[in-house]
XYZ file of C-alpha atoms in Angstrom:
746
model
C 66.856 -64.866 3.531
C 66.205 -64.527 -0.150
C 62.871 -66.428 0.223
C 61.675 -63.962 2.941
C 62.384 -61.006 0.888
C 60.727 -62.348 -2.147
C 57.636 -63.308 -0.234
C 57.612 -59.697 1.541
C 58.051 -58.085 -1.961
C 55.277 -60.211 -3.373
C 52.864 -59.205 -0.633
C 53.586 -55.373 -0.788
C 52.944 -55.733 -4.706
C 49.486 -57.677 -4.190
C 48.510 -55.030 -1.715
C 49.474 -52.020 -3.810
C 47.811 -53.664 -6.811
C 44.496 -54.209 -4.620
C 44.559 -50.557 -3.492
C 44.752 -49.738 -7.206
C 41.653 -51.756 -8.117
C 39.656 -50.556 -5.199
C 36.835 -48.418 -6.528
C 36.547 -44.689 -5.721
C 34.155 -43.352 -2.894
C 30.537 -43.126 -4.232
C 29.363 -39.448 -4.388
C 25.802 -39.138 -5.623
C 24.410 -36.118 -7.191
C 21.251 -35.132 -5.733
C 18.636 -32.760 -7.539
C 15.637 -31.246 -5.598
C 12.428 -30.375 -7.317
C 9.873 -28.305 -5.211
C 6.384 -27.665 -6.786
C 4.118 -24.867 -6.966
C 1.172 -24.435 -4.557
C 0.898 -21.169 -3.052
C 0.843 -21.115 0.657
C 1.116 -24.649 0.478
C 4.811 -23.956 -0.721
C 5.839 -23.164 2.666
C 5.906 -26.916 3.468
C 9.132 -26.864 1.352
C 10.890 -25.123 4.097
C 9.944 -27.723 6.842
C 11.080 -30.575 4.300
C 14.176 -28.908 3.687
C 14.919 -28.941 7.438
C 14.867 -32.409 7.466
C 17.011 -32.853 4.284
C 19.672 -30.650 5.984
C 19.403 -32.805 9.225
C 20.073 -35.807 7.191
C 23.158 -34.463 5.880
C 22.294 -34.295 2.203
C 24.251 -32.037 -0.154
C 21.667 -30.721 -2.520
C 23.476 -30.282 -6.045
C 20.777 -28.792 -8.224
C 17.389 -26.920 -7.462
C 14.496 -26.658 -9.649
C 11.286 -25.398 -9.006
C 7.791 -23.486 -9.912
C 5.901 -20.892 -8.548
C 6.386 -20.966 -4.880
C 8.879 -23.919 -5.155
C 10.953 -21.588 -7.234
C 10.786 -18.626 -4.451
C 11.921 -21.278 -1.814
C 14.300 -22.789 -4.165
C 15.931 -20.062 -5.432
C 16.529 -18.408 -1.868
C 17.864 -21.920 -0.784
C 20.055 -22.195 -3.989
C 21.297 -18.493 -3.033
C 22.608 -19.729 0.329
C 19.913 -19.420 2.816
C 19.567 -22.330 5.097
C 16.154 -23.768 5.861
C 16.068 -22.309 9.347
C 16.951 -19.000 8.215
C 14.171 -19.445 5.711
C 11.927 -20.213 8.400
C 12.660 -17.046 10.118
C 12.257 -14.953 6.994
C 9.019 -16.179 6.147
C 7.798 -16.203 9.762
C 7.858 -12.293 9.909
C 6.525 -11.651 6.353
C 3.068 -9.987 6.187
C 1.863 -11.898 2.964
C -1.459 -9.844 2.903
C 0.340 -6.865 2.232
C 3.098 -8.671 -0.101
C 0.456 -10.364 -2.178
C -2.145 -7.373 -2.743
C 0.628 -4.652 -3.181
C -0.607 -2.785 -0.553
C 1.694 -0.181 -0.557
C 2.476 1.724 2.548
C 0.681 4.936 3.017
C 4.166 6.474 4.043
C 5.248 5.698 0.511
C 3.088 7.750 -1.167
C 3.092 11.237 -2.296
C 0.539 13.509 -0.560
C -1.304 13.688 -4.058
C -1.575 9.952 -3.975
C -2.384 9.844 -0.480
C -5.712 11.951 -1.294
C -6.606 10.102 -4.352
C -6.099 6.624 -2.748
C -8.572 7.445 0.281
C -11.350 8.525 -1.955
C -12.144 5.748 -4.374
C -13.024 1.780 -3.656
C -12.920 0.626 -7.164
C -10.610 1.631 -10.114
C -10.981 0.348 -13.454
C -9.540 0.740 -17.044
C -11.769 3.039 -18.997
C -9.887 3.547 -22.260
C -11.920 4.701 -25.109
C -15.054 5.075 -22.691
C -14.951 1.327 -22.440
C -14.737 -0.376 -18.812
C -11.768 -3.011 -18.660
C -10.545 -4.975 -15.949
C -6.876 -5.221 -14.991
C -4.357 -8.016 -16.001
C -4.166 -8.917 -12.410
C -5.200 -7.967 -8.967
C -1.472 -7.362 -8.100
C 1.613 -6.180 -9.938
C 3.619 -8.120 -7.561
C 5.910 -5.296 -6.807
C 6.130 -5.810 -3.005
C 7.182 -9.591 -3.936
C 9.761 -7.998 -6.256
C 11.131 -5.481 -3.514
C 11.620 -8.433 -0.919
C 13.276 -10.873 -3.206
C 15.342 -8.221 -4.594
C 16.726 -7.674 -0.978
C 17.213 -10.998 -0.101
C 19.063 -11.916 -3.284
C 21.227 -8.865 -3.114
C 24.272 -10.875 -2.260
C 24.006 -12.678 -5.345
C 22.685 -9.816 -7.642
C 25.828 -9.801 -9.989
C 25.484 -13.695 -11.080
C 23.585 -13.928 -14.340
C 24.145 -17.664 -14.930
C 22.109 -19.327 -12.125
C 24.408 -22.613 -12.342
C 26.994 -20.118 -10.645
C 24.898 -19.772 -7.493
C 25.832 -21.694 -4.302
C 23.368 -24.384 -5.691
C 22.830 -24.590 -9.371
C 18.981 -23.331 -9.859
C 16.413 -23.007 -12.570
C 12.656 -22.174 -12.402
C 9.931 -22.870 -15.021
C 7.495 -20.094 -16.218
C 4.962 -20.029 -18.808
C 4.860 -18.046 -22.259
C 1.454 -16.739 -22.266
C 1.569 -16.221 -26.417
C 2.499 -19.855 -27.064
C 1.541 -21.798 -23.910
C 5.081 -23.252 -23.890
C 7.267 -24.053 -20.927
C 10.213 -21.502 -20.523
C 13.051 -22.660 -18.439
C 14.798 -19.441 -16.648
C 18.338 -20.362 -15.636
C 20.052 -17.002 -16.661
C 19.144 -13.507 -16.081
C 18.290 -11.740 -12.881
C 17.116 -13.937 -10.155
C 14.325 -11.900 -8.455
C 12.788 -11.154 -12.167
C 12.891 -14.991 -12.911
C 11.362 -16.213 -9.734
C 8.601 -13.589 -9.855
C 7.797 -14.620 -13.372
C 7.543 -18.347 -12.293
C 5.265 -17.401 -9.435
C 3.000 -14.842 -11.423
C -0.145 -16.674 -11.056
C -2.899 -15.552 -13.851
C -5.608 -13.333 -12.266
C -3.728 -12.738 -9.200
C -0.407 -11.163 -10.434
C 0.132 -9.581 -13.608
C 2.351 -11.237 -16.224
C 6.067 -10.451 -16.180
C 7.993 -9.541 -19.417
C 11.547 -10.993 -20.067
C 13.458 -10.353 -23.033
C 10.194 -9.460 -24.529
C 8.393 -12.371 -23.846
C 5.141 -12.368 -21.622
C 5.442 -15.076 -18.928
C 3.035 -16.187 -15.843
C 3.191 -18.934 -13.490
C 5.070 -22.115 -14.447
C 2.358 -24.373 -12.818
C 0.316 -23.989 -15.734
C 2.582 -26.042 -17.924
C 5.039 -27.582 -15.552
C 4.306 -27.582 -11.877
C 6.865 -30.353 -11.107
C 9.891 -30.206 -13.143
C 11.377 -33.632 -12.457
C 12.963 -34.418 -15.684
C 14.743 -31.296 -15.928
C 16.189 -31.707 -12.742
C 17.057 -35.151 -13.671
C 18.577 -33.843 -17.080
C 20.918 -31.344 -15.043
C 22.876 -34.579 -14.059
C 21.126 -35.660 -10.583
C 21.658 -39.324 -9.926
C 18.868 -39.184 -7.128
C 15.973 -36.835 -7.386
C 14.270 -35.711 -3.967
C 10.703 -34.006 -4.752
C 8.680 -32.117 -2.607
C 4.865 -32.261 -4.019
C 2.749 -29.551 -2.616
C 0.160 -29.192 -5.179
C -3.588 -29.080 -4.578
C -5.709 -31.954 -5.009
C -9.513 -31.720 -6.660
C -11.896 -29.979 -4.443
C -15.558 -30.984 -4.406
C -18.097 -28.412 -5.323
C -18.954 -27.658 -1.792
C -15.140 -26.185 -1.377
C -15.174 -24.479 -4.822
C -16.481 -21.001 -3.274
C -14.893 -18.432 -5.575
C -13.815 -17.745 -9.197
C -10.247 -18.068 -7.893
C -10.889 -21.441 -6.518
C -12.472 -22.596 -9.936
C -9.531 -21.377 -11.669
C -7.006 -23.017 -9.535
C -9.154 -26.174 -9.946
C -9.224 -26.140 -13.745
C -5.367 -25.677 -13.700
C -5.255 -28.581 -11.558
C -6.576 -30.949 -13.895
C -3.751 -31.646 -15.863
C -0.922 -31.195 -13.076
C -2.589 -34.013 -11.283
C -2.719 -36.194 -13.969
C 0.943 -35.519 -14.874
C 2.024 -36.308 -11.367
C 0.839 -39.942 -11.549
C 3.769 -40.484 -13.998
C 6.124 -37.861 -12.325
C 5.866 -39.580 -9.019
C 7.301 -42.489 -10.338
C 10.347 -40.961 -11.740
C 10.867 -39.425 -8.250
C 13.555 -41.480 -5.760
C 12.168 -39.914 -2.815
C 8.570 -38.376 -3.054
C 7.751 -36.043 0.086
C 3.927 -35.420 -0.177
C 3.284 -33.376 2.995
C -0.672 -33.662 4.325
C -1.741 -30.247 3.830
C -5.164 -30.913 2.263
C -6.845 -28.725 5.229
C -4.810 -25.669 3.551
C -5.463 -23.735 0.412
C -3.094 -21.702 -1.884
C -3.708 -18.724 0.163
C -3.732 -19.834 3.691
C -0.521 -17.728 4.359
C -1.830 -17.155 7.956
C -1.352 -20.915 8.712
C 2.387 -20.802 7.597
C 3.664 -22.255 10.800
C 1.435 -25.326 10.410
C 2.150 -25.633 6.920
C 5.969 -25.857 7.603
C 5.453 -28.356 10.437
C 3.364 -30.534 8.097
C 6.294 -30.507 5.603
C 8.578 -31.371 8.315
C 6.328 -34.214 9.574
C 6.452 -36.045 6.172
C 10.210 -35.470 5.588
C 10.641 -37.124 8.936
C 8.683 -40.308 7.875
C 11.297 -40.721 5.051
C 14.366 -39.762 7.278
C 15.914 -43.480 6.895
C 15.837 -42.981 2.975
C 17.399 -39.743 3.436
C 20.253 -40.439 5.539
C 20.720 -43.648 3.385
C 21.432 -40.969 0.483
C 23.639 -38.925 2.540
C 25.864 -41.763 3.236
C 26.563 -42.367 -0.517
C 27.931 -38.856 -1.016
C 31.079 -37.526 0.157
C 31.520 -35.309 3.093
C 31.084 -31.576 2.240
C 31.523 -28.270 3.803
C 28.800 -25.810 3.220
C 29.891 -22.905 1.197
C 30.058 -19.825 3.228
C 27.593 -16.863 1.976
C 28.326 -13.264 2.612
C 24.525 -11.994 2.853
C 23.970 -8.395 2.639
C 23.386 -7.469 6.139
C 23.432 -3.373 5.913
C 20.512 -1.368 6.521
C 21.581 1.346 4.086
C 23.261 1.534 0.662
C 25.387 4.129 -0.963
C 23.919 5.155 -4.330
C 26.280 6.536 -6.716
C 24.446 6.682 -9.865
C 20.898 5.838 -11.342
C 20.096 4.921 -14.845
C 16.544 4.925 -15.971
C 15.380 3.053 -19.082
C 12.024 2.368 -20.784
C 10.622 5.906 -19.570
C 9.076 7.066 -22.925
C 6.322 9.537 -21.550
C 7.652 10.500 -18.209
C 10.596 12.232 -17.654
C 13.573 11.242 -15.460
C 13.080 14.249 -13.179
C 9.430 12.747 -12.533
C 10.815 9.117 -11.945
C 13.505 10.524 -9.740
C 10.917 12.764 -7.998
C 8.605 9.829 -7.309
C 11.552 7.724 -5.953
C 12.680 10.311 -3.736
C 16.155 9.827 -4.861
C 19.033 12.590 -5.193
C 22.421 11.147 -5.911
C 24.758 10.462 -4.758
C 23.406 9.731 -1.433
C 23.256 7.098 1.227
C 19.801 5.667 1.766
C 18.281 3.214 3.755
C 16.718 0.239 2.203
C 13.838 0.680 3.701
C 13.497 4.317 2.146
C 14.558 3.020 -1.176
C 11.637 0.350 -1.178
C 9.503 3.303 -0.152
C 10.593 5.331 -2.984
C 9.900 2.250 -5.619
C 6.325 1.849 -3.825
C 5.844 5.371 -4.275
C 6.677 5.285 -8.189
C 4.317 2.033 -8.401
C 1.352 3.867 -6.398
C 1.304 6.321 -9.476
C -0.274 3.693 -11.660
C 1.993 4.993 -14.495
C 3.979 1.916 -14.848
C 2.954 -1.742 -15.417
C 6.151 -2.974 -14.411
C 8.965 -1.438 -12.258
C 12.121 -3.786 -12.814
C 15.150 -2.535 -10.881
C 18.511 -3.959 -10.330
C 21.515 -3.102 -7.771
C 24.914 -3.418 -9.278
C 28.045 -3.231 -6.976
C 30.594 -0.936 -7.768
C 34.357 -1.632 -6.528
C 34.245 1.173 -3.813
C 31.292 -0.577 -2.206
C 28.751 2.061 -3.887
C 25.813 0.867 -5.882
C 24.422 1.800 -9.252
C 20.795 1.313 -9.771
C 19.257 0.366 -13.301
C 15.667 0.668 -13.549
C 13.929 -0.641 -16.484
C 10.379 0.627 -16.634
C 7.407 -0.702 -18.718
C 4.604 2.251 -18.803
C 1.020 1.497 -18.424
C -0.752 1.896 -21.818
C -3.914 2.547 -20.118
C -4.354 6.252 -19.962
C -8.108 6.558 -18.457
C -9.650 4.774 -15.660
C -13.168 5.016 -14.019
C -12.973 5.087 -10.316
C -16.049 4.626 -7.995
C -17.082 5.121 -4.328
C -19.490 5.513 -2.041
C -20.163 7.242 1.595
C -22.720 8.429 4.146
C -22.214 11.168 6.932
C -24.798 13.046 8.998
C -23.976 16.441 7.091
C -23.829 15.483 3.370
C -25.980 12.514 3.715
C -25.717 9.652 1.440
C -23.473 9.951 -1.598
C -22.280 7.963 -4.532
C -19.061 8.993 -6.592
C -18.242 8.229 -9.984
C -14.751 9.602 -11.166
C -13.377 9.890 -14.522
C -9.449 10.326 -14.578
C -7.200 10.793 -17.628
C -3.485 10.944 -17.495
C -1.111 12.573 -20.379
C -3.410 15.201 -21.763
C -1.437 18.066 -22.593
C 1.945 16.819 -21.231
C 3.517 13.750 -20.438
C 3.387 14.375 -16.559
C -0.119 15.764 -16.093
C -3.275 14.123 -14.675
C -7.032 15.335 -14.925
C -9.497 13.935 -12.717
C -13.129 14.749 -12.349
C -15.481 13.783 -9.394
C -19.111 13.679 -9.823
C -21.313 13.119 -6.493
C -24.735 12.316 -6.579
C -27.333 11.354 -3.374
C -28.909 13.449 -1.051
C -26.684 16.514 -2.231
C -24.964 17.096 -5.636
C -21.223 18.047 -5.731
C -18.327 17.979 -7.859
C -14.386 18.064 -7.687
C -12.162 19.079 -10.886
C -8.513 18.635 -10.609
C -5.655 19.058 -12.956
C -2.319 18.466 -11.931
C 1.223 18.504 -13.767
C 3.544 16.749 -11.585
C 7.193 17.611 -11.588
C 8.457 15.564 -8.996
C 11.140 17.381 -6.755
C 10.451 20.551 -8.958
C 7.648 22.795 -8.570
C 4.254 20.953 -9.657
C 1.444 22.910 -10.731
C -2.497 22.584 -10.026
C -5.820 23.863 -10.749
C -8.916 22.581 -9.010
C -12.691 23.654 -9.013
C -14.904 22.102 -6.743
C -18.456 22.639 -5.819
C -20.177 21.443 -2.513
C -23.942 21.831 -1.390
C -25.790 20.406 1.840
C -29.436 20.932 2.925
C -29.295 20.737 6.987
C -31.496 21.978 9.744
C -29.184 23.840 12.068
C -29.660 25.751 15.576
C -30.507 29.295 15.190
C -27.278 30.136 16.759
C -25.592 29.140 13.935
C -26.956 31.923 12.051
C -27.273 34.706 14.892
C -24.617 36.950 13.429
C -26.296 37.287 10.097
C -29.889 37.374 11.421
C -31.357 40.609 10.452
C -32.272 42.788 13.473
C -36.002 42.768 12.877
C -35.888 38.754 12.706
C -37.253 37.904 16.291
C -37.690 34.260 15.600
C -38.809 31.856 18.350
C -37.675 28.782 16.483
C -34.874 26.519 17.586
C -33.881 25.264 14.376
C -33.757 26.859 10.630
C -33.530 24.794 7.467
C -29.973 26.131 5.753
C -29.116 25.352 2.386
C -25.488 26.002 1.929
C -23.417 26.202 -1.597
C -19.747 26.781 -1.920
C -17.898 26.929 -5.190
C -13.970 27.170 -4.859
C -11.390 27.496 -7.666
C -7.578 27.248 -7.105
C -4.352 27.746 -8.951
C -1.526 26.432 -7.073
C 2.141 25.730 -7.064
C 3.612 22.978 -4.628
C 6.958 21.170 -4.228
C 8.552 18.422 -1.697
C 10.828 20.398 0.947
C 13.563 18.127 2.452
C 11.640 15.226 0.741
C 9.010 15.046 3.637
C 7.410 18.191 3.562
C 4.796 19.533 0.896
C 4.866 23.287 0.721
C 2.497 25.124 -1.418
C 1.152 28.597 -2.208
C -1.609 29.508 -4.460
C -4.633 31.927 -5.374
C -8.067 31.090 -4.431
C -11.658 32.216 -5.736
C -14.503 31.285 -3.166
C -18.315 31.769 -3.994
C -20.402 31.427 -0.767
C -24.003 31.382 -0.721
C -26.446 30.205 2.303
C -29.992 30.462 2.396
C -33.081 29.597 4.719
C -36.562 29.203 3.460
C -37.673 28.842 7.124
C -37.869 32.514 7.783
C -38.276 36.072 5.669
C -39.036 37.089 2.242
C -36.548 38.092 -0.252
C -36.451 41.176 -2.602
C -38.129 39.049 -4.994
C -41.046 37.775 -2.991
C -39.877 34.640 -2.451
C -40.003 33.057 1.192
C -36.733 32.695 2.132
C -33.694 34.948 3.438
C -30.270 35.002 1.872
C -27.488 35.367 4.646
C -24.521 35.206 2.188
C -23.920 35.581 -1.604
C -20.474 36.844 -2.211
C -17.259 36.145 -4.268
C -14.045 36.138 -2.302
C -10.473 36.522 -3.814
C -7.509 35.166 -1.482
C -3.986 34.357 -1.736
C -2.768 31.198 0.506
C 0.082 29.009 1.405
C 0.268 25.670 3.273
C 2.732 23.144 4.807
C 2.026 19.612 5.110
C 3.660 16.553 6.825
C 2.011 13.347 7.131
C 3.521 9.965 8.259
C 0.494 8.348 9.476
C 0.524 4.763 8.456
C -3.130 4.902 8.189
C -5.477 8.065 7.765
C -8.547 6.555 9.783
C -6.816 4.073 12.287
C -3.210 5.289 12.811
C -1.002 3.526 14.867
C 2.302 5.265 14.305
C 3.319 8.573 12.756
C 3.117 12.632 12.771
C 0.569 14.674 10.980
C 0.940 18.391 10.420
C -1.055 20.629 8.351
C -0.629 24.516 8.439
C -2.798 26.849 6.288
C -2.561 30.776 6.063
C -5.317 32.617 3.883
C -5.186 36.303 3.023
C -8.725 37.501 1.715
C -7.957 40.620 -0.402
C -11.270 41.459 -2.351
C -14.853 40.519 -2.154
C -17.913 41.016 -4.668
C -21.464 40.650 -3.566
C -23.753 40.909 -0.628
C -20.722 41.619 1.617
C -20.677 45.268 1.745
C -18.803 45.364 5.031
C -15.835 43.442 3.394
C -12.353 44.569 4.937
C -9.286 42.832 4.245
C -8.529 39.959 6.581
C -6.445 36.656 7.252
C -7.192 33.337 8.594
C -4.436 30.895 9.944
C -4.844 27.588 11.362
C -2.859 24.611 11.868
C -3.236 20.976 13.393
C -0.608 18.535 14.829
C -1.213 15.139 15.639
C 0.818 12.097 17.003
C 0.160 8.440 16.789
C 1.836 5.721 18.988
C 1.554 2.174 19.757
C 1.916 0.489 22.997
C 1.272 -3.029 21.452
C 0.141 -4.736 18.203
C -3.432 -3.991 19.167
C -3.531 -1.000 21.358
C -2.625 2.675 19.943
C -3.294 6.148 20.830
C -3.639 9.456 18.950
C -3.061 12.713 20.467
C -3.778 15.917 18.442
C -3.999 19.633 18.890
C -5.424 22.330 16.190
C -6.313 25.881 16.178
C -7.291 28.683 14.310
C -7.855 32.672 14.316
C -9.111 35.560 12.266
C -7.164 38.968 11.920
C -9.202 41.806 10.850
C -12.647 41.573 8.557
C -14.859 42.099 11.429
C -17.690 42.771 8.772
C -17.258 39.169 7.412
C -18.381 36.091 9.378
C -19.130 33.743 6.875
C -15.915 32.238 6.992
C -15.888 31.734 10.911
C -14.896 28.406 12.604
C -17.725 25.663 12.883
C -17.485 22.769 15.006
C -19.529 19.822 15.673
C -20.300 16.222 14.083
C -18.048 13.597 12.806
C -17.125 11.909 9.710
C -17.614 14.129 6.912
C -14.965 15.767 4.695
C -14.274 19.210 5.756
C -15.498 22.149 3.936
C -14.282 25.653 4.603
C -13.571 25.814 8.277
C -15.965 23.189 9.353
C -14.543 21.000 12.066
C -15.398 17.745 13.845
C -16.474 17.698 17.764
C -17.670 14.647 19.507
C -20.640 15.363 21.559
C -22.258 18.047 19.586
C -24.328 17.817 16.431
C -22.410 19.222 13.211
C -22.164 23.059 12.942
C -23.256 23.748 16.589
C -20.269 25.841 17.787
C -19.118 28.905 15.972
C -16.519 31.716 16.470
C -13.582 33.449 14.658
C -11.192 31.694 16.991
C -10.939 27.992 18.093
C -8.624 25.732 20.011
C -9.113 21.828 20.293
C -7.611 18.898 21.559
C -8.370 15.437 21.448
C -7.126 12.057 22.696
C -8.175 8.782 21.038
C -7.260 5.038 22.421
C -8.141 2.447 19.758
C -7.807 -1.422 20.254
C -7.862 -3.626 17.203
C -9.829 -6.431 18.587
C -9.240 -8.559 15.502
C -7.989 -7.755 11.825
C -9.370 -4.378 10.687
C -11.943 -4.365 13.531
C -11.856 -1.423 16.119
C -12.960 -0.293 19.395
C -12.028 3.117 20.373
C -12.795 5.568 23.076
C -11.875 9.269 22.716
C -12.465 12.666 24.292
C -12.148 16.038 22.957
C -12.061 19.628 24.681
C -12.339 23.138 22.978
C -12.673 26.671 23.163
C -14.660 28.509 20.426
C -15.632 32.143 20.192
C -14.569 35.602 18.945
C -11.433 37.341 19.696
C -10.229 34.585 22.284
C -6.864 35.630 22.139
C -7.322 39.443 22.500
C -9.594 38.979 25.364
C -7.428 36.117 27.056
C -10.651 33.958 27.157
C -8.607 30.953 25.532
C -6.950 30.248 28.955
C -9.966 30.952 31.274
C -11.112 27.480 31.201
C -12.667 24.455 28.973
C -16.086 25.844 27.500
C -16.586 22.622 25.758
C -16.306 19.054 26.027
C -17.119 15.613 24.770
C -16.585 11.777 24.952
C -17.251 9.170 22.537
C -17.408 5.406 22.440
C -17.349 3.506 19.071
C -16.732 0.846 16.787
C -14.830 0.789 13.500
C -14.427 -1.604 10.497
C -11.934 -1.253 7.495
C -13.544 -2.208 4.568
C -12.976 -1.850 0.736
C -15.255 1.047 0.458
C -13.331 2.773 3.390
C -14.167 2.716 7.210
C -17.480 2.003 8.715
C -17.661 3.839 11.976
C -20.382 4.014 14.639
C -19.811 6.406 17.583
C -21.959 7.001 20.785
C -20.762 10.698 22.091
C -21.719 12.436 25.149
C -21.485 16.364 26.066
C -21.301 17.090 29.923
C -22.277 20.646 29.352
C -25.537 19.743 27.234
C -26.109 16.530 29.223
C -27.088 15.039 25.912
C -25.911 12.508 23.547
C -25.385 12.263 19.887
C -24.746 9.282 17.385
C -22.377 9.861 14.863
C -22.551 7.394 11.917
C -20.060 7.480 8.907
C -19.377 4.998 5.878
C -16.863 4.719 3.257
C -14.186 7.019 2.068
C -14.674 10.906 2.768
C -15.152 12.674 -0.406
């Protein structure tokens, strides 16, 4: 019995000793390297899907450029499937080009952005070039929203997955590892591709794309403690001369010389190397995002066995639950503004359209940031949302003002009223005050014109403006155009007369935002009108001409505007309203029959999309004059299409410019637009109108439709502005007209 007890005791001891000697279960630390590659970096998402399916726990993430963006979002808790969903709905063209939504701009900036095709720095009267085609503001806005749930994390090693990214110090050419700070700021610096994006300043260091010095940070990931390194390489290969089609392609090629050479060694230091077949795509092939993601998934699947082997050597884990920011609005308690030296806090808050404390939708907040960016006064808009204990937010804006005060802007236009025109503009900021801007347009071509504007922008407060503009055109018009002014003794048998029309208008005005969306303004106006014809008559000096008008008018006026159209020329959504009232008080010149009178007019339009391609715009407008029967030079004139409105000239399909005349008009129109492919439109339109004298007094405004027209046209959006060709027909005339316009209207 004792022997049995002894043997059992011995066996238990041996078993216990053997268990003590058994090694702990293996648990490999896995590091993930994601290279830069622009649009090709979307392949990282496909590779991540397979890595997740294999069951691998990623312990460290390091990335450069697009690899930094995808890697940071993955490290902050998003799954590969979530990233796929996010990037599938992103409009990369808008994102990259800093194409600020029209709805985000102030009324002044809407008008300014829809005149000029090219803007260049012009300090000290020397033409310069911007540091990048885009400031990357839209990218920053998107990343700030997507990483709001980790906005309080300063040390990137504290993210759900420890992370770092690589940037390049512009001044030294040295590599900079970004593993602390504000996450969106770091990854925008890592992806600031030279010439495409402006450099990013962090801690007084000017940074650009990390791919310049280290596009595949495998050693840095290994040094974080990774036992196994999985790398996804989406870098460009060298291209033949036939594929180098732009300066941007050449710049990318030059940068690739060193990175491709480095990869020969770095590939050998990668345990599992995933190199998707994406040679048919470029760094800007964002429209092929789905195919690029699939390419990453395909290549990773070919290594599925190796990936599962790594997963089997890791301890089982449960993915950390992440509390993503899912609300559509935030309550902003306080706003702190830093770095504004020349622009007041009131100016900044006015552009942001923020009045705190207040609850605001995230989309509305983004609109405000884009609006501040649209001013061009800030090279860098860095903001951070800081959560308070009571679920409200404090926002800290750190601004870097644009050192450039002067710019030169260029444009070109053609229409059938003013003819061909080339525009050169010089704009100067901060002349007398920190918030002012002076702009001078000089227009040459078939007709000489100018437009000078001085504006002191006070944000939510009353802004002050001075404006002086001169317009001139020389055009053959129907005799009916001048019928009220024709001297009784002139019994001409001509159908048309040559008309020389001059208008000089000066304004001083005040305006402010009303309820954040309406523009309310009032001012004083001086207008000098002169028009004459050399076709008929002899003037008092014996010259062969008849002067029909040569008078200075003085008035006071008020206006109210509302404009949420997403596009001024081809709107798909939004509402437009413009109301104007002028009271003409004095006149000096040839108008000896002047009596005080007023003119009121308004236009309302609504745009609605029925699909991504088809949209409609319906509009109604009208105007009338009260009193002043002796003054006819400010009547409403309808006809033509595509010109910038002058005085009371209104467009109307089916009639030549300035064909219809009266002191009262009513007009309605309907346009159906189909975008056959991106920025190319086919549209059909119809308009009806009643035009005449005293229509409301005589009840003629409802006795039937006097004028109508229909149009079929093609339109294309170009960097110079819209190019439109329309064929229009009027049933009353039984004649057709061609309306051709090109470029922004000015």
